[in-house]
Short mmCIF file of C-alpha atoms and ligand atoms in Angstrom, two decimals:
data_model
loop_
_atom_site.label_atom_id
_atom_site.label_comp_id
_atom_site.label_asym_id
_atom_site.label_seq_id
_atom_site.Cartn_x
_atom_site.Cartn_y
_atom_site.Cartn_z
CA MET L 1 0.00 0.00 0.00
CA ALA L 2 1.22 3.52 -0.75
CA SER L 3 2.60 5.45 2.20
CA LEU L 4 0.79 8.55 3.35
CA GLU L 5 3.83 10.78 2.79
CA ARG L 6 4.29 9.57 -0.76
CA LEU L 7 0.60 10.18 -1.49
CA GLN L 8 0.76 13.63 0.05
CA ARG L 9 3.70 14.53 -2.17
CA GLY L 10 2.01 13.04 -5.25
CA LEU L 11 -1.26 14.88 -4.61
CA GLU L 12 0.55 18.14 -3.97
CA SER L 13 2.49 17.94 -7.20
CA ALA L 14 -0.76 17.14 -9.02
CA GLY L 15 -2.29 20.31 -7.53
CA GLN L 16 -4.77 18.26 -5.45
CA PRO L 17 -3.65 18.48 -1.78
CA HIS L 18 -7.27 19.10 -0.68
CA VAL L 19 -7.97 15.39 -1.22
CA LEU L 20 -6.42 14.70 2.20
CA GLN L 21 -7.95 17.70 4.00
CA PHE L 22 -10.18 15.53 6.22
CA TRP L 23 -7.50 12.92 6.95
CA PRO L 24 -7.19 13.86 10.66
CA GLU L 25 -10.93 13.24 11.12
CA LEU L 26 -10.94 9.74 9.62
CA SER L 27 -11.05 6.55 11.70
CA GLU L 28 -8.34 3.89 11.26
CA GLU L 29 -10.73 1.85 9.14
CA GLN L 30 -11.67 4.80 6.93
CA ARG L 31 -7.99 5.67 6.50
CA ASP L 32 -7.18 2.16 5.35
CA ALA L 33 -10.03 2.18 2.83
CA PHE L 34 -9.05 5.63 1.57
CA LEU L 35 -5.40 4.68 1.22
CA GLN L 36 -6.43 1.66 -0.78
CA GLU L 37 -8.54 3.82 -3.09
CA LEU L 38 -5.79 6.39 -3.51
CA ALA L 39 -3.27 3.68 -4.32
CA GLN L 40 -5.31 2.94 -7.48
CA LEU L 41 -5.03 6.55 -8.67
CA ASP L 42 -2.62 7.33 -11.45
CA LEU L 43 -0.92 10.20 -9.63
CA GLN L 44 1.37 10.93 -12.57
CA GLY L 45 -1.57 11.45 -14.88
CA LEU L 46 -3.81 13.17 -12.33
CA ARG L 47 -2.71 16.75 -12.98
CA GLU L 48 -3.10 16.26 -16.72
CA HIS L 49 -6.53 14.64 -16.28
CA CYS L 50 -7.83 17.46 -14.06
CA GLU L 51 -6.47 20.23 -16.25
CA ALA L 52 -7.75 18.60 -19.42
CA ALA L 53 -11.22 18.16 -17.89
CA ALA L 54 -11.44 21.78 -16.79
CA LYS L 55 -10.16 23.00 -20.15
CA ALA L 56 -12.51 20.77 -22.14
CA ALA L 57 -15.53 21.85 -20.09
CA ALA L 58 -14.65 25.53 -20.57
CA SER L 59 -14.22 25.34 -24.34
CA PRO L 60 -17.22 25.08 -26.64
CA PRO L 61 -17.82 21.46 -27.72
CA ALA L 62 -16.21 20.59 -31.05
CA CYS L 63 -18.89 20.88 -33.67
CA LEU L 64 -18.66 18.20 -36.30
CA ASP L 65 -21.94 18.92 -38.04
CA GLN L 66 -20.50 20.86 -40.98
CA HIS L 67 -18.06 18.02 -41.71
CA MET L 68 -20.68 15.27 -41.63
CA GLU L 69 -22.05 13.39 -44.61
CA PRO L 70 -24.28 10.33 -44.69
CA LEU L 71 -22.90 6.89 -45.44
CA PRO L 72 -23.09 5.92 -49.10
CA PRO L 73 -26.19 3.68 -49.28
CA ASP L 74 -24.38 0.94 -51.22
CA SER L 75 -21.90 0.47 -48.35
CA ILE L 76 -24.65 -0.79 -46.07
CA GLY L 77 -25.86 -4.39 -45.81
CA SER L 78 -29.50 -4.50 -44.87
CA VAL L 79 -32.00 -7.05 -43.66
CA ARG L 80 -34.69 -5.03 -45.45
CA LYS L 81 -32.86 -4.28 -48.69
CA SER L 82 -30.30 -7.03 -49.34
CA ASP L 83 -31.56 -10.03 -51.32
CA THR L 84 -32.64 -13.13 -49.43
CA LYS L 85 -29.91 -15.24 -51.01
CA SER L 86 -27.19 -12.96 -49.61
CA LEU L 87 -28.87 -12.82 -46.21
CA SER L 88 -29.00 -16.60 -46.01
CA ARG L 89 -25.38 -16.89 -47.19
CA TRP L 90 -24.25 -14.48 -44.47
CA GLU L 91 -26.22 -16.36 -41.85
CA GLN L 92 -24.66 -19.66 -42.88
CA GLU L 93 -21.20 -18.10 -42.80
CA GLY L 94 -21.84 -16.76 -39.30
CA LEU L 95 -23.11 -20.12 -38.09
CA LEU L 96 -20.05 -21.80 -39.51
CA GLN L 97 -17.76 -19.41 -37.61
CA ILE L 98 -19.75 -19.94 -34.42
CA SER L 99 -19.68 -23.71 -34.85
CA GLU L 100 -15.88 -23.53 -35.07
CA SER L 101 -15.77 -21.60 -31.76
CA ARG L 102 -14.30 -18.57 -33.51
CA VAL L 103 -16.94 -16.14 -32.20
CA GLY L 104 -17.25 -14.56 -28.75
CA VAL L 105 -19.62 -11.99 -27.31
CA LEU L 106 -18.64 -9.07 -25.11
CA LEU L 107 -21.13 -7.27 -22.95
CA LEU L 108 -20.53 -3.67 -21.94
CA ALA L 109 -21.98 -3.58 -18.44
CA GLY L 110 -19.95 -1.02 -16.57
CA GLY L 111 -22.51 1.79 -16.75
CA GLN L 112 -24.39 3.06 -13.72
CA GLY L 113 -27.89 3.05 -15.21
CA THR L 114 -28.57 6.51 -13.82
CA ARG L 115 -31.55 7.20 -16.07
CA LEU L 116 -33.27 3.95 -15.10
CA GLY L 117 -32.70 4.88 -11.47
CA VAL L 118 -31.85 1.48 -10.00
CA GLN L 119 -29.02 0.84 -7.58
CA TYR L 120 -28.07 -2.52 -9.08
CA PRO L 121 -26.66 -3.49 -12.51
CA LYS L 122 -29.15 -3.01 -15.37
CA GLY L 123 -28.68 -6.59 -16.52
CA MET L 124 -30.36 -7.73 -13.30
CA TYR L 125 -33.50 -5.80 -14.21
CA ASN L 126 -36.74 -7.71 -14.62
CA VAL L 127 -39.01 -5.85 -17.05
CA GLY L 128 -42.08 -7.81 -15.96
CA LEU L 129 -42.28 -10.54 -18.57
CA PRO L 130 -44.63 -13.44 -17.75
CA SER L 131 -41.51 -15.55 -17.00
CA GLY L 132 -39.98 -12.85 -14.77
CA LYS L 133 -36.65 -13.26 -16.58
CA THR L 134 -33.98 -10.60 -16.22
CA LEU L 135 -31.97 -9.14 -19.10
CA TYR L 136 -28.95 -11.25 -18.05
CA GLN L 137 -31.00 -14.44 -18.14
CA ILE L 138 -32.44 -13.69 -21.58
CA GLN L 139 -28.94 -13.02 -22.91
CA ALA L 140 -27.49 -16.17 -21.34
CA GLU L 141 -30.25 -18.29 -22.85
CA ARG L 142 -29.67 -16.81 -26.29
CA ILE L 143 -26.00 -17.79 -26.06
CA HIS L 144 -27.06 -21.27 -25.04
CA LYS L 145 -29.41 -21.56 -28.00
CA ILE L 146 -27.06 -20.20 -30.63
CA GLN L 147 -24.42 -22.69 -29.48
CA GLU L 148 -26.99 -25.47 -29.82
CA ILE L 149 -28.02 -24.33 -33.31
CA ALA L 150 -24.40 -24.13 -34.45
CA ASP L 151 -23.66 -27.52 -32.84
CA SER L 152 -26.41 -29.16 -34.83
CA LYS L 153 -24.96 -27.75 -38.08
CA ARG L 154 -21.58 -29.28 -37.48
CA GLY L 155 -22.37 -32.18 -35.22
CA SER L 156 -19.85 -31.16 -32.57
CA LYS L 157 -19.80 -28.92 -29.52
CA CYS L 158 -18.85 -25.27 -29.84
CA THR L 159 -18.44 -22.48 -27.32
CA VAL L 160 -19.36 -18.83 -27.52
CA PRO L 161 -17.45 -17.33 -24.59
CA TRP L 162 -19.20 -14.46 -22.85
CA TYR L 163 -16.90 -11.61 -21.82
CA ILE L 164 -18.54 -9.15 -19.46
CA MET L 165 -17.00 -5.76 -18.78
CA THR L 166 -18.14 -4.45 -15.43
CA SER L 167 -17.03 -1.57 -13.23
CA GLU L 168 -16.51 -1.10 -9.52
CA PHE L 169 -20.27 -0.50 -9.30
CA THR L 170 -21.37 -3.60 -11.16
CA LEU L 171 -18.74 -6.33 -10.72
CA ALA L 172 -19.59 -7.71 -7.27
CA PRO L 173 -23.41 -7.74 -7.70
CA THR L 174 -23.09 -9.21 -11.20
CA GLU L 175 -20.79 -11.98 -10.00
CA LYS L 176 -23.11 -12.76 -7.10
CA PHE L 177 -26.17 -12.77 -9.33
CA PHE L 178 -24.62 -15.15 -11.82
CA GLU L 179 -23.46 -17.46 -9.05
CA GLU L 180 -26.88 -17.46 -7.36
CA ASN L 181 -28.50 -18.29 -10.68
CA ASN L 182 -26.09 -21.08 -11.45
CA TYR L 183 -24.69 -19.12 -14.41
CA PHE L 184 -28.03 -19.66 -16.14
CA GLY L 185 -26.90 -23.11 -17.22
CA LEU L 186 -23.75 -21.89 -19.00
CA GLN L 187 -20.26 -23.14 -18.13
CA PRO L 188 -18.82 -20.69 -15.57
CA SER L 189 -15.40 -21.03 -17.21
CA ASN L 190 -16.87 -19.58 -20.41
CA ILE L 191 -18.11 -16.44 -18.66
CA ILE L 192 -15.24 -14.04 -18.16
CA MET L 193 -15.97 -10.98 -16.06
CA PHE L 194 -13.51 -8.16 -15.81
CA GLU L 195 -13.45 -4.61 -14.55
CA GLN L 196 -12.97 -1.34 -16.38
CA ARG L 197 -11.14 1.60 -14.83
CA MET L 198 -12.70 4.47 -12.97
CA ILE L 199 -11.57 8.09 -13.00
CA PRO L 200 -12.19 10.98 -10.63
CA ALA L 201 -14.90 13.53 -11.32
CA VAL L 202 -13.48 17.04 -11.38
CA THR L 203 -14.84 20.53 -10.57
CA PHE L 204 -14.95 23.26 -13.21
CA ASP L 205 -11.71 24.64 -11.79
CA GLY L 206 -9.93 21.34 -12.12
CA LYS L 207 -10.15 19.95 -8.57
CA VAL L 208 -10.87 16.31 -7.80
CA ILE L 209 -14.31 16.07 -6.15
CA LEU L 210 -14.51 14.48 -2.70
CA GLN L 211 -17.70 12.50 -2.38
CA GLY L 212 -17.02 11.83 1.29
CA LYS L 213 -14.34 12.87 3.74
CA GLY L 214 -12.41 9.76 2.84
CA LYS L 215 -13.76 9.05 -0.63
CA ILE L 216 -13.13 10.49 -4.07
CA ALA L 217 -16.07 10.78 -6.49
CA MET L 218 -15.03 8.16 -9.00
CA ALA L 219 -16.95 7.22 -12.13
CA PRO L 220 -16.45 4.65 -14.87
CA ASP L 221 -14.76 6.43 -17.77
CA GLY L 222 -17.19 5.47 -20.51
CA ASN L 223 -17.59 2.27 -22.52
CA GLY L 224 -14.48 3.18 -24.56
CA SER L 225 -12.64 2.14 -21.40
CA LEU L 226 -12.96 -1.30 -22.99
CA TYR L 227 -9.67 -1.02 -24.81
CA GLN L 228 -7.64 -0.33 -21.67
CA ALA L 229 -9.60 -3.02 -19.84
CA LEU L 230 -8.74 -5.56 -22.55
CA VAL L 231 -5.08 -4.90 -21.76
CA ASP L 232 -5.43 -4.74 -17.97
CA ASN L 233 -7.28 -8.05 -17.89
CA GLU L 234 -5.48 -9.89 -20.72
CA VAL L 235 -8.74 -10.49 -22.51
CA LEU L 236 -7.21 -10.68 -25.98
CA GLN L 237 -4.81 -13.35 -24.76
CA ASP L 238 -7.78 -15.31 -23.48
CA MET L 239 -9.52 -14.96 -26.86
CA LYS L 240 -6.39 -16.12 -28.65
CA LYS L 241 -6.05 -19.13 -26.38
CA ARG L 242 -9.61 -20.13 -27.16
CA GLY L 243 -9.23 -19.52 -30.90
CA VAL L 244 -11.78 -16.68 -30.88
CA GLU L 245 -11.21 -14.43 -33.89
CA TYR L 246 -14.43 -12.39 -33.96
CA LEU L 247 -16.15 -10.48 -31.22
CA HIS L 248 -19.72 -9.21 -31.05
CA VAL L 249 -19.74 -6.30 -28.58
CA TYR L 250 -23.10 -5.06 -27.32
CA CYS L 251 -24.71 -2.95 -24.63
CA VAL L 252 -26.66 -4.41 -21.76
CA ASP L 253 -30.04 -2.79 -22.12
CA ASN L 254 -31.43 -3.92 -25.47
CA ILE L 255 -33.94 -6.65 -24.71
CA LEU L 256 -33.99 -7.75 -28.37
CA VAL L 257 -30.22 -8.15 -28.74
CA LYS L 258 -29.24 -11.11 -30.97
CA MET L 259 -26.27 -12.53 -29.16
CA ALA L 260 -23.50 -13.50 -31.62
CA ASP L 261 -25.97 -12.77 -34.44
CA PRO L 262 -24.85 -15.16 -37.19
CA MET L 263 -26.15 -12.92 -39.97
CA PHE L 264 -24.25 -9.88 -38.72
CA ILE L 265 -21.09 -11.88 -38.03
CA GLY L 266 -21.34 -13.63 -41.40
CA PHE L 267 -21.90 -10.31 -43.20
CA CYS L 268 -18.83 -8.74 -41.58
CA VAL L 269 -16.66 -11.82 -42.18
CA SER L 270 -17.79 -12.15 -45.81
CA LYS L 271 -16.92 -8.50 -46.44
CA GLY L 272 -13.46 -8.97 -44.91
CA ALA L 273 -14.29 -6.28 -42.35
CA ASP L 274 -12.17 -5.65 -39.27
CA CYS L 275 -14.84 -3.56 -37.67
CA GLY L 276 -18.60 -3.23 -38.12
CA ALA L 277 -21.71 -1.63 -36.64
CA LYS L 278 -25.35 -2.58 -36.63
CA VAL L 279 -27.78 0.24 -37.17
CA VAL L 280 -31.52 0.81 -37.29
CA GLU L 281 -33.34 3.56 -39.10
CA LYS L 282 -33.70 6.47 -36.67
CA ALA L 283 -37.26 6.83 -35.41
CA TYR L 284 -37.41 10.58 -34.76
CA PRO L 285 -34.86 13.41 -34.93
CA ALA L 286 -34.22 13.74 -31.20
CA GLU L 287 -33.96 10.00 -30.60
CA PRO L 288 -31.01 9.45 -28.20
CA VAL L 289 -28.98 7.26 -30.54
CA GLY L 290 -25.66 8.10 -32.16
CA VAL L 291 -25.59 8.30 -35.96
CA VAL L 292 -23.15 6.33 -38.07
CA CYS L 293 -21.92 8.65 -40.80
CA ARG L 294 -18.75 10.02 -42.32
CA VAL L 295 -16.87 12.94 -40.84
CA ARG L 296 -14.27 14.45 -43.16
CA GLY L 297 -14.61 11.31 -45.24
CA VAL L 298 -13.99 8.88 -42.36
CA SER L 299 -16.71 6.56 -41.04
CA GLN L 300 -17.57 7.07 -37.41
CA VAL L 301 -20.38 7.64 -34.94
CA VAL L 302 -21.47 11.11 -33.95
CA GLU L 303 -23.11 10.75 -30.56
CA TYR L 304 -26.63 12.11 -30.00
CA SER L 305 -25.33 14.50 -27.34
CA GLU L 306 -22.86 16.05 -29.79
CA ILE L 307 -25.01 16.74 -32.85
CA LYS L 308 -27.07 19.86 -33.46
CA PRO L 309 -30.88 19.41 -33.46
CA GLU L 310 -31.14 21.05 -36.89
CA THR L 311 -28.74 18.45 -38.32
CA THR L 312 -30.81 15.58 -36.94
CA GLU L 313 -33.88 17.08 -38.62
CA LEU L 314 -32.41 17.26 -42.13
CA ARG L 315 -34.37 15.24 -44.69
CA GLY L 316 -33.48 13.84 -48.08
CA PRO L 317 -35.46 13.89 -51.36
CA GLY L 318 -37.72 10.99 -50.28
CA ASP L 319 -38.44 12.76 -46.93
CA GLU L 320 -36.19 10.26 -45.13
CA PHE L 321 -33.73 11.51 -42.51
CA VAL L 322 -30.35 12.34 -44.02
CA TYR L 323 -28.70 10.94 -40.88
CA SER L 324 -30.84 7.88 -40.41
CA ALA L 325 -28.27 5.20 -39.49
CA GLY L 326 -28.96 4.95 -35.75
CA ASN L 327 -26.20 3.26 -33.75
CA ILE L 328 -27.59 0.46 -31.56
CA CYS L 329 -24.30 -0.26 -29.81
CA ASN L 330 -23.81 -3.64 -31.49
CA HIS L 331 -20.31 -3.83 -32.87
CA PHE L 332 -18.18 -6.37 -34.65
CA PHE L 333 -14.42 -6.50 -34.18
CA THR L 334 -11.76 -8.93 -35.28
CA ARG L 335 -9.27 -9.90 -32.61
CA THR L 336 -6.48 -8.59 -34.83
CA PHE L 337 -8.14 -5.19 -35.05
CA LEU L 338 -8.53 -5.06 -31.27
CA GLN L 339 -4.89 -6.02 -30.90
CA ASP L 340 -3.95 -3.10 -33.16
CA VAL L 341 -6.15 -0.73 -31.22
CA THR L 342 -4.67 -1.72 -27.87
CA GLU L 343 -1.12 -1.48 -29.20
CA LYS L 344 -1.29 1.60 -31.41
CA PHE L 345 -4.45 3.64 -31.05
CA LYS L 346 -5.71 3.35 -27.49
CA GLY L 347 -4.00 6.58 -26.44
CA GLN L 348 -5.57 8.49 -29.33
CA LEU L 349 -9.17 7.91 -28.28
CA LYS L 350 -11.18 11.08 -28.05
CA GLN L 351 -12.26 12.33 -24.61
CA HIS L 352 -15.89 13.36 -24.31
CA VAL L 353 -17.05 15.76 -21.63
CA ALA L 354 -20.12 15.02 -19.54
CA ILE L 355 -21.28 17.68 -17.11
CA LYS L 356 -23.09 16.08 -14.17
CA LYS L 357 -24.47 16.69 -10.70
CA VAL L 358 -21.92 15.05 -8.43
CA PRO L 359 -22.65 14.82 -4.66
CA PHE L 360 -19.71 16.17 -2.63
CA VAL L 361 -18.46 17.31 0.79
CA ASP L 362 -17.84 21.03 1.05
CA THR L 363 -14.76 22.52 2.72
CA CYS L 364 -16.55 22.47 6.11
CA GLY L 365 -17.21 18.75 5.73
CA ASN L 366 -20.96 19.04 4.98
CA GLN L 367 -22.47 16.55 2.57
CA VAL L 368 -24.03 18.41 -0.38
CA LYS L 369 -26.39 17.11 -3.04
CA PRO L 370 -26.05 19.70 -5.80
CA THR L 371 -29.16 20.96 -7.56
CA LYS L 372 -27.25 22.04 -10.65
CA PRO L 373 -24.31 20.43 -12.47
CA ASN L 374 -21.04 20.93 -10.62
CA GLY L 375 -18.74 18.26 -11.96
CA ILE L 376 -17.01 17.03 -15.09
CA LYS L 377 -16.76 13.39 -16.02
CA MET L 378 -14.51 12.54 -18.92
CA GLU L 379 -15.63 9.58 -20.99
CA LYS L 380 -14.37 7.52 -23.89
CA PHE L 381 -16.78 5.93 -26.33
CA VAL L 382 -16.51 2.37 -27.60
CA PHE L 383 -17.17 3.39 -31.20
CA ASP L 384 -14.35 5.94 -31.35
CA VAL L 385 -12.07 3.26 -32.76
CA PHE L 386 -14.05 3.08 -36.01
CA PRO L 387 -11.82 5.67 -37.73
CA PHE L 388 -8.84 3.33 -37.21
CA SER L 389 -10.52 0.55 -39.16
CA ARG L 390 -9.18 -0.46 -42.54
CA ASN L 391 -12.49 -1.96 -43.64
CA PHE L 392 -15.50 -0.73 -41.72
CA VAL L 393 -18.96 -2.03 -42.63
CA VAL L 394 -22.49 -1.24 -41.54
CA PHE L 395 -25.42 -3.61 -41.28
CA GLU L 396 -28.95 -2.29 -41.01
CA VAL L 397 -31.53 -4.34 -39.13
CA VAL L 398 -35.23 -4.02 -38.45
CA ARG L 399 -35.94 -2.05 -35.31
CA ALA L 400 -39.01 -4.04 -34.24
CA ASP L 401 -36.93 -7.21 -34.36
CA GLU L 402 -33.66 -6.04 -32.88
CA PHE L 403 -33.78 -2.81 -30.93
CA SER L 404 -35.76 -1.85 -27.88
CA PRO L 405 -33.45 -0.41 -25.22
CA LEU L 406 -34.22 -0.01 -21.56
CA LYS L 407 -33.01 3.46 -20.63
CA ASN L 408 -35.72 5.14 -18.54
CA ALA L 409 -37.91 4.26 -15.58
CA ASP L 410 -41.58 3.48 -16.17
CA GLY L 411 -43.64 6.56 -16.75
CA ALA L 412 -41.41 7.69 -19.62
CA ALA L 413 -43.02 7.41 -23.05
CA LYS L 414 -40.01 5.72 -24.58
CA ASP L 415 -37.33 3.14 -23.81
CA SER L 416 -38.90 2.06 -20.52
CA PRO L 417 -39.53 -1.36 -18.90
CA THR L 418 -43.03 -1.31 -20.45
CA THR L 419 -41.81 -0.60 -23.99
CA ALA L 420 -39.05 -3.22 -23.63
CA ARG L 421 -41.51 -5.85 -22.38
CA ASN L 422 -44.09 -4.99 -25.04
CA SER L 423 -41.59 -5.13 -27.87
CA LEU L 424 -40.41 -8.60 -26.86
CA LEU L 425 -43.97 -9.91 -26.44
CA ALA L 426 -45.06 -8.33 -29.73
CA GLN L 427 -42.15 -10.07 -31.45
CA HIS L 428 -43.05 -13.42 -29.93
CA CYS L 429 -46.66 -12.92 -30.95
CA ARG L 430 -45.48 -12.27 -34.55
CA TRP L 431 -43.30 -15.39 -34.50
CA ALA L 432 -46.15 -17.55 -33.15
CA THR L 433 -48.64 -16.23 -35.67
CA SER L 434 -46.34 -16.74 -38.61
CA ALA L 435 -45.64 -20.26 -37.34
CA GLY L 436 -49.39 -20.88 -37.67
CA ALA L 437 -50.69 -20.40 -34.11
CA THR L 438 -53.78 -18.47 -33.08
CA LEU L 439 -53.36 -16.57 -29.82
CA GLN L 440 -56.41 -15.71 -27.74
CA ASP L 441 -57.10 -13.96 -24.48
CA GLU L 442 -59.21 -15.61 -21.78
CA HIS L 443 -62.39 -14.27 -23.48
CA ASP L 444 -61.50 -15.97 -26.77
CA ASN L 445 -60.56 -12.69 -28.47
CA THR L 446 -57.84 -13.28 -31.04
CA PHE L 447 -54.66 -11.18 -30.92
CA LEU L 448 -53.28 -9.70 -34.11
CA PRO L 449 -49.51 -9.41 -34.47
CA SER L 450 -48.13 -5.90 -34.08
CA ALA L 451 -44.81 -4.38 -35.03
CA SER L 452 -45.22 -1.43 -32.74
CA ILE L 453 -43.42 -1.05 -29.45
CA SER L 454 -44.45 2.21 -27.88
CA ALA L 455 -45.88 2.39 -24.39
CA GLU L 456 -49.14 3.94 -25.60
CA ASP L 457 -49.98 0.94 -27.73
CA SER L 458 -52.38 -1.70 -26.54
CA THR L 459 -50.68 -4.43 -24.56
CA PRO L 460 -49.56 -7.33 -26.74
CA ALA L 461 -50.55 -10.91 -26.01
CA GLN L 462 -48.88 -12.30 -22.89
CA PHE L 463 -47.20 -14.93 -25.00
CA GLU L 464 -43.52 -15.44 -24.30
CA ILE L 465 -41.11 -17.81 -25.98
CA SER L 466 -38.05 -18.94 -24.08
CA PRO L 467 -34.81 -18.32 -26.00
CA LEU L 468 -34.03 -21.95 -25.15
CA VAL L 469 -36.88 -22.89 -27.50
CA SER L 470 -36.24 -20.39 -30.29
CA TYR L 471 -33.35 -17.98 -30.88
CA PHE L 472 -34.99 -15.81 -33.50
CA GLY L 473 -38.34 -17.34 -34.42
CA GLU L 474 -36.96 -20.53 -35.97
CA GLY L 475 -38.21 -24.04 -35.18
CA LEU L 476 -41.70 -23.03 -34.08
CA GLU L 477 -43.85 -24.31 -36.89
CA HIS L 478 -43.81 -27.97 -35.85
CA LEU L 479 -44.87 -26.88 -32.36
CA LEU L 480 -47.46 -24.24 -33.14
CA LYS L 481 -48.99 -24.82 -36.57
CA GLY L 482 -52.79 -24.98 -36.36
CA LYS L 483 -52.82 -24.62 -32.56
CA THR L 484 -55.03 -22.18 -30.67
CA LEU L 485 -53.40 -21.08 -27.45
CA THR L 486 -54.89 -19.08 -24.61
CA THR L 487 -52.67 -16.44 -23.05
CA PRO L 488 -50.90 -15.89 -20.73
CA PHE L 489 -48.69 -18.62 -22.13
CA ILE L 490 -44.98 -19.25 -21.68
CA LEU L 491 -43.50 -21.47 -24.35
CA ASP L 492 -40.59 -22.96 -22.45
CA GLU L 493 -38.82 -26.25 -23.08
CA LYS L 494 -41.36 -28.25 -21.06
CA ARG L 495 -44.32 -26.72 -22.92
CA ALA L 496 -42.51 -27.27 -26.23
CA LYS L 497 -42.23 -30.99 -25.47
CA GLU L 498 -45.93 -31.16 -24.59
CA LEU L 499 -46.93 -29.35 -27.79
CA GLN L 500 -44.70 -31.59 -29.85
CA ALA L 501 -46.34 -34.65 -28.36
CA GLN L 502 -49.88 -33.40 -29.23
C1 LIG G 601 -21.13 5.77 -26.19
C2 LIG G 601 -22.16 4.84 -26.71
O1 LIG G 601 -21.91 3.67 -26.90
N1 LIG G 601 -23.35 5.41 -27.00
C3 LIG G 601 -24.42 4.58 -27.51
C4 LIG G 601 -25.29 4.15 -26.33
O2 LIG G 601 -25.79 5.35 -25.76
P1 LIG G 601 -26.30 5.49 -24.24
O3 LIG G 601 -26.12 6.90 -23.84
O4 LIG G 601 -27.65 4.94 -24.15
O5 LIG G 601 -25.21 4.61 -23.52
P2 LIG G 601 -25.20 4.00 -22.06
O6 LIG G 601 -24.72 5.02 -21.14
O7 LIG G 601 -26.47 3.31 -21.79
O8 LIG G 601 -24.04 2.93 -22.27
C5 LIG G 601 -24.09 1.96 -23.27
C6 LIG G 601 -23.47 0.69 -22.71
O9 LIG G 601 -22.15 0.93 -22.26
C7 LIG G 601 -22.00 0.49 -20.93
N2 LIG G 601 -21.04 1.37 -20.23
C8 LIG G 601 -21.28 2.70 -20.12
C9 LIG G 601 -20.38 3.52 -19.47
C10 LIG G 601 -19.21 2.95 -18.92
O10 LIG G 601 -18.36 3.61 -18.34
N3 LIG G 601 -19.02 1.61 -19.09
C11 LIG G 601 -19.91 0.80 -19.72
O11 LIG G 601 -19.70 -0.41 -19.85
C12 LIG G 601 -23.38 0.53 -20.32
O12 LIG G 601 -23.46 -0.40 -19.23
C13 LIG G 601 -24.24 0.13 -21.50
O13 LIG G 601 -24.35 -1.26 -21.64
O14 LIG G 601 -26.33 3.30 -26.78
C14 LIG G 601 -27.19 3.88 -27.79
C15 LIG G 601 -28.16 2.79 -28.20
O15 LIG G 601 -28.87 2.30 -27.12
C16 LIG G 601 -26.37 4.36 -28.97
O16 LIG G 601 -27.20 5.00 -29.91
C17 LIG G 601 -25.29 5.33 -28.51
O17 LIG G 601 -24.55 5.78 -29.61
#
């Protein structure tokens, strides 16, 4: 552990001696905990971090709008627009790669879920499905199923390892949750959890914020922290050891996420891409999704918080949005590309400024909950490596099938537990109907499939299909054709066996 004198000197030379101002008031136990926290700080880089944060917050945000142009339409693969032969070829290619254990998935789960307002990791959230499944369970079961589908193609066992990036806030509860739930039936050795770094929040005049008398206000430094975390935790070495060449990186809150999506993987592999992004057509100008576009001729994402409203509203000749390629935080990377990024480009990642309300102790030692923003958090974004790609591709998918994020608490009109739940149930209702089932409520009223997912819509049928039965709507016909089912109904493996026997 670092000695107090050494820390004092380090903090002084970083211009942050106030960090220890309450030291005399701390108990032995608090001092030990604080020393441990301070030992993690990069004292060398602290001055630079604080000065850069204050400077960035004081300067007007870089405006990229005038340098933006949309992606050329022919550079985008699309579930809606590409021909069915190509789609099927890509899917087969992806399945082949999965069956050879060359594909892994990586979950970005280090965020604090502030907008949703829960104190635990978002993946543990239960949106109120008939089964009561959490986001983590749904994702685990999709991995299970895609392995099974790929196994049956090749006749041998494959593994899709699940890398999970957590932060100080999410690691312990996530580990505990997985353990308590028996890793949702997956092999624990194929679930690799690791932690991203945290950085101090800083005041507008460049001072580290004390959250308590013996605690610095630390925050995860954005999902672009991934690249440092890959190095810190030797994740790429683990991938290499397992023979994993392709990684599907995704964010925790999209209830419709297709884990290791074979079509997306196959598309990227077939195009020889080192880096790829899935997009959906933007729903409305102010939708909080980044847009994939070109800036000064280079493909990248411009985040929703950094684009002018008038740019988001621009429309093309067919009245479509000019910037319509909405980023859904589903990325493809080759291991080689990630290796390059960690070796050559990691230090060049852009820093984004987020101005937040950060609780603090004032100089008299009073705990203050600020009513207006008082702190700067510097963040890196996972997609900021796109400009380093040699062959970047984009794949457009159908929103109703693949994107319904959980961002806000119930009561919000969009991206809430209700909209997430409804979009999943509506999808399952569509799958069941196209497999030939008739779904009824308890009064024998028949449900019609709906593609809509907004909270104002009527509630879809309470018909839920376990991912262990179907990954993406496949394999349902022999169970459901010609059957009339009364909801609520959960089609799990047991029910599937019963239906098959009928
Ligand atoms: C920077 C980024 O990717 N932005 C995307 C993100 O925005 P959005 O602002 O919604 O991003 P979130 O803050 O929800 O973070 C996305 C994911 O990154 C994880 N996370 C976040 C911070 C952190 O330090 N560590 C970490 O792992 C979160 O747990 C989450 O799984 O999703 C939207 C789609 O839903 C996209 O349109 C945005 O372009």
